[in-house]
């Protein structure tokens, strides 16, 4: 292989060789001899580690660090990572090390390899207001002795059947700010707890999926339409559309040994927090009235936010259990979050949701083969998938009708949680009126209008003719169980979403002056002021080549001078004012 790629690879290899040589010279300064670790400082062992450590690191990153800190700092960090790898206590899930200087903090975490580790670490940092600058995440194949000390580090290609090996994850993170001892201690405690929960989830993930399969087999014997809907929906969710984080079985009669728990439900702290906030913020059911124990399936959205994988509100599924005689004995409850595939899947291809949406289409009296029917289907497919579950049929019909009838207007739709403590707003902005500044302004106006705290927002952009902005606002007490002035809010947002040129064209009543005013003018004056200036410009004629506009200010006067064809220079203007 030749060319730029081969050249970069060669340069990177030279840097790695230099790092290996410098690490070998300093290795004895870093490895404290609780046992003889000199064999692990051999050039071969260090070279193997460093090549794997920097395998997915770009040449640009290495060169940038050398320019900023010098190669000595890079060597020091490499040796600290190597030192961390030397020992992992038997039975200990996570080994954490934190260090830093006056500009940054370095965090290293050594775990048995598994899912969600990097995501969960990043979420924990985000919760504390820290944003990682660099994340390096190599996975090593390691053999350890009975005391947990490194026996051998294998490379990716080699195998040694005589050794008992395991995959271990080393996460190296730089935070671009210094943390004092107290901040480090708090962060370490929270990270240890987060990684402990990840271990519970990873260990029980497949058993939880297996329980869903068992439930499906039992429901095959229930010969009714509702059971069929439950089966189809659970099968779809179980196909990588739901991330299982916890499970428990809840018998209706408290019998000894009746309770079963997996994943997060093995953590007493998690169950205590769930129990303290038992009433869900959203509730969707199949086969029962709201609040009924006899619903075959209840989908609940909780106020608690997941600390694993993604920072979404926890979802739970309660599935009724029957014995062989058809009597209800309890329910299975699964906790988790919807996967990314869930949110990108067309709603009309999802069991249960498809039935709800087709009922909306039927209410319009349209066939899906007609043009208007296809437009309605596009509208229904544009609704965020998890919101379809919790919007009522009436709300879905209202949303579809407004978007269908007024495709050039901005629209706002709302959904309160069960306690009226927060409101979810879906804001549909015509694509032609979308730009990043408008979205930022919309978020600010929404939180200001409601007087609440913006706790979550997301943006959906695709080939649909509306951009969708989802906003969740925690409401102040004055709004508890009171209707919102959505008409007033929608009016404000509509006005705000128009660009400067569009507002001016609306005031003018025609397209004639759309491109007359440059950007620096638009930043300095409002469309209303521009209308007055446009009217003054229209007064210029062959007999009147100059129009003067005087504006009083608190500290004096300001003048606007309009001249036909060409601008006036300062030397031409000064005699006018001197006179």
XYZ file of C-alpha atoms in Angstrom:
579
model
C 0.000 0.000 0.000
C 1.347 3.432 -0.919
C 0.174 7.011 -0.771
C -1.056 9.283 2.057
C -2.601 6.459 4.129
C 0.624 4.421 4.108
C 2.641 7.545 4.932
C 0.436 8.345 7.955
C 0.622 4.755 9.158
C 4.430 4.824 8.912
C 4.620 8.122 10.827
C 2.299 6.787 13.526
C 4.426 3.637 13.893
C 7.548 5.783 14.378
C 5.830 7.710 17.173
C 4.753 4.441 18.817
C 8.329 3.107 18.661
C 9.565 6.310 20.340
C 6.894 6.019 23.043
C 7.842 2.376 23.622
C 11.527 3.264 24.064
C 10.791 6.128 26.473
C 8.301 3.989 28.430
C 10.880 1.226 28.860
C 13.342 3.748 30.299
C 10.807 5.083 32.834
C 8.808 1.931 33.534
C 10.464 1.213 36.884
C 9.374 4.632 38.166
C 5.700 3.764 37.748
C 5.312 0.100 38.657
C 5.327 -0.271 42.412
C 6.790 -3.746 43.173
C 4.077 -5.375 45.303
C 5.263 -8.320 43.272
C 7.911 -8.590 40.597
C 6.527 -6.766 37.564
C 9.802 -6.255 35.723
C 8.883 -8.851 33.114
C 5.878 -6.714 32.202
C 8.231 -3.836 31.391
C 9.958 -5.712 28.611
C 9.976 -3.960 25.224
C 7.819 -6.736 23.770
C 5.109 -6.422 26.438
C 5.042 -2.623 26.319
C 5.036 -2.576 22.522
C 2.074 -4.960 22.480
C 0.157 -2.779 24.973
C 0.961 0.551 23.316
C 0.067 -0.685 19.827
C -3.323 -1.864 21.095
C -3.842 1.246 23.228
C -3.311 3.595 20.277
C -4.737 1.286 17.603
C -7.878 3.400 17.000
C -6.216 6.722 17.840
C -5.496 8.976 14.885
C -2.080 10.340 13.984
C -3.537 13.860 14.271
C -4.423 13.228 17.926
C -0.916 11.989 18.761
C 0.763 14.929 17.013
C -1.588 17.466 18.609
C -0.805 16.112 22.098
C 2.934 16.202 21.399
C 2.696 19.824 20.221
C 0.620 20.898 23.220
C 2.167 18.888 26.070
C 5.314 17.302 24.664
C 5.974 13.624 24.105
C 6.970 13.244 27.783
C 3.370 13.935 28.865
C 2.138 11.336 26.381
C 4.608 8.803 27.783
C 3.484 9.551 31.344
C -0.190 9.017 30.476
C 0.623 5.793 28.629
C 2.510 4.398 31.623
C -0.330 5.293 33.996
C -2.721 3.331 31.762
C -0.210 0.449 31.674
C 0.098 0.588 35.457
C -3.689 0.406 35.855
C -3.756 -2.746 33.737
C -1.298 -4.560 36.032
C -3.818 -5.503 38.701
C -7.578 -5.846 39.031
C -8.866 -7.092 42.352
C -10.642 -10.424 42.242
C -14.405 -9.866 42.508
C -14.093 -6.121 41.879
C -16.151 -4.928 38.905
C -14.415 -1.602 38.312
C -11.020 -0.071 39.035
C -11.035 3.729 38.793
C -8.074 6.106 38.753
C -8.238 9.910 38.516
C -5.387 12.391 38.121
C -4.768 15.726 36.472
C -3.194 19.164 36.562
C -4.378 22.770 36.560
C -5.827 22.435 33.025
C -7.500 19.028 32.876
C -8.495 15.830 34.672
C -7.642 12.330 33.482
C -10.034 9.498 34.300
C -9.276 5.825 33.691
C -11.701 2.958 34.270
C -10.840 -0.748 33.988
C -13.792 -3.146 33.686
C -14.626 -6.577 32.465
C -15.715 -5.815 28.920
C -19.448 -5.502 28.330
C -22.134 -3.320 26.771
C -23.030 0.259 27.748
C -19.728 1.066 29.518
C -18.656 4.129 27.512
C -22.246 5.402 27.118
C -22.880 5.138 30.845
C -19.601 6.821 31.786
C -20.389 9.698 29.400
C -23.902 10.041 30.870
C -22.514 10.169 34.400
C -20.041 12.894 33.416
C -22.839 14.834 31.715
C -24.981 14.627 34.869
C -22.168 16.337 36.775
C -21.748 18.977 34.074
C -18.482 17.560 32.663
C -17.916 17.026 28.961
C -15.116 14.641 27.916
C -12.572 16.020 25.485
C -10.930 12.709 24.517
C -12.103 9.104 24.952
C -9.789 6.178 24.209
C -11.387 2.762 24.600
C -9.202 -0.267 23.842
C -10.362 -3.784 24.737
C -7.599 -6.199 25.780
C -7.465 -9.985 25.972
C -5.811 -10.658 29.321
C -4.678 -13.609 31.413
C -4.404 -12.991 35.174
C -3.216 -15.081 38.076
C -5.350 -15.968 41.085
C -4.468 -12.686 42.791
C -5.680 -10.606 39.848
C -2.191 -9.633 38.615
C -1.449 -9.400 34.909
C 0.072 -12.645 33.695
C -0.003 -12.105 29.970
C -1.426 -9.599 27.504
C -2.352 -11.265 24.231
C -2.494 -9.427 20.940
C -5.644 -9.513 18.821
C -4.424 -12.252 16.507
C -2.841 -14.703 18.943
C -4.563 -17.409 20.990
C -3.294 -19.432 23.909
C -5.616 -22.303 24.837
C -3.530 -23.104 27.908
C -4.350 -19.733 29.486
C -7.648 -18.652 30.992
C -8.292 -15.257 29.410
C -10.961 -12.579 29.599
C -11.765 -9.404 27.670
C -11.178 -6.240 29.697
C -12.195 -2.711 28.788
C -9.907 0.231 29.546
C -11.591 3.631 29.175
C -9.234 6.619 29.135
C -10.977 10.024 29.348
C -9.698 13.578 29.522
C -11.972 16.241 31.013
C -10.866 19.755 29.965
C -11.121 21.199 33.474
C -9.417 20.510 36.800
C -11.399 18.765 39.557
C -10.520 19.162 43.215
C -10.352 16.224 45.628
C -13.986 16.576 46.744
C -15.275 16.696 43.171
C -13.206 13.666 42.239
C -14.520 11.688 45.217
C -18.178 12.458 44.385
C -17.629 11.552 40.731
C -15.866 8.302 41.632
C -18.721 7.208 43.914
C -21.323 7.867 41.217
C -19.242 6.147 38.536
C -18.711 3.069 40.709
C -22.461 2.869 41.293
C -23.223 3.344 37.575
C -20.758 0.637 36.517
C -22.148 -1.692 39.206
C -25.613 -1.293 37.667
C -24.197 -1.916 34.179
C -22.765 -5.222 35.430
C -26.215 -6.242 36.734
C -27.868 -5.370 33.413
C -25.222 -7.081 31.268
C -25.328 -10.280 33.345
C -29.120 -10.574 33.117
C -29.808 -9.169 29.652
C -30.318 -12.514 27.902
C -32.347 -14.050 30.773
C -34.712 -11.064 30.579
C -35.170 -11.576 26.827
C -35.811 -15.270 27.484
C -38.607 -14.394 29.934
C -40.312 -12.366 27.196
C -40.198 -15.453 24.969
C -41.797 -17.507 27.754
C -44.553 -14.915 28.148
C -45.178 -15.001 24.397
C -45.562 -18.780 24.473
C -48.132 -18.527 27.291
C -50.086 -15.845 25.426
C -50.380 -18.060 22.358
C -53.073 -19.989 24.288
C -55.257 -16.882 24.759
C -57.488 -16.885 21.714
C -58.623 -13.259 21.489
C -57.771 -10.149 19.489
C -56.204 -8.265 22.413
C -53.816 -11.128 23.198
C -52.856 -11.238 19.533
C -52.035 -7.500 19.645
C -49.884 -8.021 22.727
C -48.008 -10.900 21.082
C -47.274 -8.912 17.926
C -46.102 -5.860 19.849
C -43.870 -7.832 22.245
C -42.319 -9.791 19.388
C -41.513 -6.532 17.630
C -40.066 -4.934 20.799
C -37.984 -8.026 21.519
C -36.357 -7.689 18.082
C -33.782 -5.080 19.235
C -36.316 -2.293 19.769
C -36.201 -2.313 23.578
C -33.159 -2.228 25.855
C -33.959 -4.365 28.911
C -32.506 -2.886 32.100
C -34.531 -4.652 34.786
C -37.230 -7.230 35.442
C -39.338 -8.363 38.368
C -42.298 -10.650 38.825
C -45.051 -9.245 41.050
C -47.565 -11.835 42.351
C -50.988 -10.570 43.371
C -50.795 -12.803 46.452
C -47.694 -12.356 48.570
C -46.255 -15.838 48.765
C -42.795 -16.745 49.971
C -40.404 -17.156 47.049
C -42.870 -15.637 44.580
C -40.757 -12.602 43.718
C -38.123 -12.848 40.970
C -35.752 -10.040 39.975
C -33.123 -9.446 37.282
C -30.928 -6.544 36.206
C -31.583 -3.233 37.965
C -34.374 -4.818 39.982
C -31.659 -6.652 41.937
C -30.537 -3.224 43.188
C -32.568 -2.209 46.297
C -31.789 1.488 45.699
C -33.361 1.324 42.237
C -36.538 -0.327 43.526
C -36.807 2.212 46.344
C -36.596 5.094 43.861
C -39.160 3.512 41.545
C -41.526 2.864 44.439
C -41.205 6.460 45.652
C -42.349 7.689 42.222
C -44.790 4.900 41.521
C -47.380 6.827 39.498
C -46.132 7.023 35.890
C -46.108 10.223 33.867
C -47.721 8.398 30.896
C -49.846 5.280 30.629
C -50.939 3.247 27.581
C -52.933 0.020 27.917
C -54.202 -2.887 25.872
C -57.201 -4.779 27.179
C -58.397 -2.757 30.173
C -59.454 0.622 31.488
C -56.981 3.121 32.915
C -55.718 1.972 36.294
C -57.087 -1.549 35.899
C -55.002 -4.504 37.072
C -56.630 -6.570 34.353
C -54.965 -4.804 31.400
C -53.090 -7.414 29.398
C -50.303 -4.924 28.716
C -49.511 -1.536 30.240
C -46.763 0.691 28.873
C -45.639 3.251 31.437
C -43.264 6.186 31.116
C -41.623 7.138 34.421
C -40.219 10.435 35.661
C -36.884 8.762 36.465
C -34.260 9.142 33.732
C -32.055 6.191 32.806
C -28.417 6.425 33.856
C -27.439 3.558 31.554
C -26.787 3.751 27.821
C -29.020 6.788 27.031
C -30.536 9.566 29.127
C -34.171 8.821 28.310
C -37.053 8.501 30.733
C -37.438 4.927 31.917
C -40.182 2.873 30.329
C -41.793 -0.143 31.898
C -44.018 -2.901 30.526
C -46.454 -4.674 32.806
C -47.694 -7.942 31.291
C -50.469 -9.857 33.002
C -49.762 -13.511 33.905
C -52.382 -16.267 33.779
C -52.302 -19.796 35.181
C -53.475 -22.881 33.285
C -57.058 -22.264 34.402
C -56.988 -18.718 32.978
C -56.859 -17.044 36.394
C -54.620 -13.990 36.863
C -51.756 -14.649 39.277
C -49.593 -11.558 38.929
C -47.704 -9.582 36.341
C -44.285 -9.409 34.753
C -42.703 -5.946 34.814
C -39.813 -5.048 32.516
C -37.885 -1.776 32.891
C -35.809 -0.280 30.116
C -35.578 2.287 27.354
C -36.505 2.155 23.709
C -33.583 1.543 21.350
C -32.512 3.921 18.596
C -34.155 1.565 16.060
C -37.491 2.163 17.794
C -37.427 5.897 17.061
C -36.389 5.546 13.411
C -38.974 2.886 12.538
C -42.051 4.078 10.558
C -44.992 4.057 13.013
C -47.272 2.433 10.459
C -45.023 -0.642 10.504
C -45.224 -1.075 14.292
C -47.895 -3.384 15.761
C -50.492 -1.627 17.951
C -49.422 1.807 16.638
C -50.502 0.830 13.135
C -54.061 0.115 14.353
C -54.269 3.478 16.139
C -53.078 5.420 13.119
C -55.316 3.619 10.624
C -58.312 4.558 12.792
C -57.307 8.200 12.344
C -57.180 7.679 8.573
C -60.621 6.065 8.696
C -61.955 9.134 10.544
C -61.006 11.240 7.510
C -62.865 8.838 5.226
C -59.820 8.523 2.989
C -58.277 5.554 1.246
C -54.502 5.107 1.667
C -54.358 4.799 -2.147
C -55.689 8.332 -2.692
C -53.417 11.370 -2.793
C -54.953 12.955 0.324
C -54.822 9.592 2.070
C -51.096 9.330 1.387
C -50.606 12.877 2.724
C -52.376 11.911 5.965
C -50.204 8.788 6.218
C -47.070 10.942 5.785
C -48.300 13.193 8.584
C -48.948 10.237 10.893
C -45.509 8.790 10.112
C -43.938 12.122 11.082
C -45.113 11.935 14.704
C -42.368 10.812 17.137
C -43.028 7.131 17.760
C -43.143 7.172 21.563
C -45.566 10.118 21.521
C -48.110 8.165 19.461
C -48.534 5.783 22.394
C -49.503 8.554 24.792
C -51.401 11.017 22.592
C -55.135 10.324 22.639
C -56.970 9.375 19.436
C -58.643 12.796 19.497
C -55.267 14.567 19.753
C -53.857 12.522 16.863
C -56.872 13.404 14.716
C -56.575 17.103 15.624
C -52.858 17.133 14.821
C -53.361 15.459 11.454
C -56.210 17.759 10.470
C -54.312 20.980 11.254
C -51.150 19.894 9.439
C -53.240 18.754 6.463
C -55.260 21.979 6.191
C -52.509 24.504 7.028
C -49.195 23.189 5.658
C -47.522 26.639 5.697
C -48.284 27.497 9.329
C -46.347 26.724 12.485
C -48.337 24.445 14.806
C -48.024 23.588 18.508
C -49.472 20.449 20.109
C -49.311 19.647 23.822
C -49.472 16.642 26.119
C -49.407 16.878 29.922
C -47.986 14.168 32.126
C -50.243 12.392 34.613
C -49.532 14.987 37.332
C -49.583 18.139 35.152
C -46.055 18.735 36.460
C -44.576 18.841 32.964
C -45.827 19.372 29.442
C -44.496 17.963 26.185
C -44.856 20.318 23.238
C -44.548 19.170 19.642
C -43.769 22.193 17.479
C -44.121 21.729 13.728
C -42.127 24.348 11.778
C -42.503 24.518 7.951
C -39.190 23.403 6.468
C -38.914 26.590 4.406
C -38.858 28.624 7.638
C -36.334 26.481 9.473
C -32.840 27.559 10.432
C -30.772 26.970 13.572
C -31.362 30.465 15.001
C -35.138 30.013 14.750
C -35.002 26.746 16.725
C -32.900 28.333 19.494
C -35.325 31.265 19.679
C -38.310 28.906 19.804
C -36.830 27.017 22.767
C -36.194 30.275 24.633
C -39.698 31.623 23.969
C -41.369 28.356 25.047
C -39.584 28.211 28.414
C -40.119 31.951 28.937
C -43.806 31.841 27.969
C -44.522 28.956 30.330
C -42.205 30.262 33.046
C -40.833 26.745 33.481
C -37.571 24.845 33.151
C -36.624 23.222 29.864
C -35.670 19.650 30.819
C -35.425 17.984 27.403
C -35.589 18.873 23.739
C -34.967 17.107 20.442
C -35.098 17.983 16.751
C -36.323 15.806 13.861
C -35.313 16.749 10.308
C -36.003 14.578 7.273
C -37.768 14.844 3.920
C -41.105 15.676 5.599
C -42.274 19.226 4.891
C -42.235 20.120 8.598
C -39.279 20.180 10.975
C -40.386 18.813 14.371
C -39.110 20.285 17.615
C -39.979 18.346 20.767
C -39.761 20.256 24.038
C -40.425 19.014 27.585
C -40.946 21.801 30.140
C -41.229 21.414 33.911
C -44.148 23.677 34.841
C -44.331 26.127 37.759
C -47.086 25.670 40.347
C -49.315 28.365 38.809
C -49.900 26.095 35.792
C -50.810 22.965 37.761
C -54.034 21.514 36.312
C -54.727 24.720 34.352
C -55.084 24.952 30.564
C -52.258 26.549 28.623
C -52.755 29.458 26.259
C -51.589 27.476 23.252
C -53.189 29.951 20.850
C -51.102 32.794 22.296
C -47.952 30.665 22.325
C -48.521 29.513 18.752
C -49.052 33.133 17.647
C -45.754 34.218 19.227
C -43.845 31.310 17.735
C -45.378 31.858 14.294
C -44.224 35.453 14.272
C -40.796 34.473 15.531
C -40.299 31.745 12.935
C -40.621 34.120 9.992
C -37.287 35.386 8.684
C -36.594 39.131 8.540
C -37.235 39.197 4.767
C -40.508 37.276 5.110
C -41.766 39.643 7.819
C -40.911 42.607 5.611
C -42.687 41.103 2.578
C -45.780 40.519 4.715
C -45.772 44.175 5.826
C -45.175 45.396 2.286
C -47.848 43.191 0.773
C -45.775 42.073 -2.227
C -42.443 40.464 -3.142
C -40.964 43.587 -4.710
C -38.632 44.566 -1.885
C -37.609 41.109 -0.579
C -33.905 41.407 -1.490
C -33.453 45.174 -1.254
C -31.937 45.398 2.231
C -28.483 43.908 2.958
C -27.777 41.720 6.016
C -26.012 44.461 8.013
C -29.135 46.625 7.622
C -31.378 43.718 8.728
C -29.294 43.268 11.886
C -29.581 46.974 12.732
C -33.253 47.684 11.959
C -36.615 45.931 12.336
C -38.906 45.055 9.398
C -41.295 47.785 10.646
C -38.505 50.373 10.389
C -37.591 49.016 6.967
C -41.151 49.618 5.739
C -40.812 53.342 6.613
C -37.442 53.468 4.847
C -38.929 51.722 1.800
C -41.686 54.315 1.651
C -39.087 57.122 1.833
C -37.044 55.495 -0.930
C -40.144 55.462 -3.109
C -40.326 59.296 -2.795
C -37.069 59.683 -4.695
C -37.651 60.825 -8.276
C -36.034 62.829 -11.087
C -37.086 66.046 -9.364
C -36.161 64.842 -5.849
C -32.897 62.911 -5.702
C -32.436 63.058 -1.903
C -34.730 62.241 1.049
C -33.741 63.021 4.644
C -35.256 61.139 7.605
C -34.708 62.466 11.137
C -35.031 60.190 14.192
C -34.962 61.572 17.756
C -32.746 59.725 20.247
C -32.405 60.079 24.008
C -29.020 61.764 23.547
C -29.610 63.665 20.304
C -30.743 63.092 16.743
C -30.022 60.442 14.128
C -30.405 60.915 10.394
C -31.049 58.579 7.473
C -30.254 59.973 4.055
C -31.565 58.296 0.895
C -29.989 59.286 -2.414
C -30.837 58.220 -5.946
C -28.513 55.846 -7.846
C -25.257 56.305 -5.884
C -24.206 56.675 -2.219
C -23.095 60.055 -0.857
C -19.587 60.420 0.529
C -18.868 61.993 3.908
C -17.276 65.013 2.226
C -20.532 65.574 0.366
C -22.668 65.196 3.475
C -20.769 67.397 5.926
C -21.551 70.702 4.159
C -25.257 69.859 4.389
C -25.085 69.506 8.198
C -22.715 72.499 8.592
C -25.188 74.625 6.702
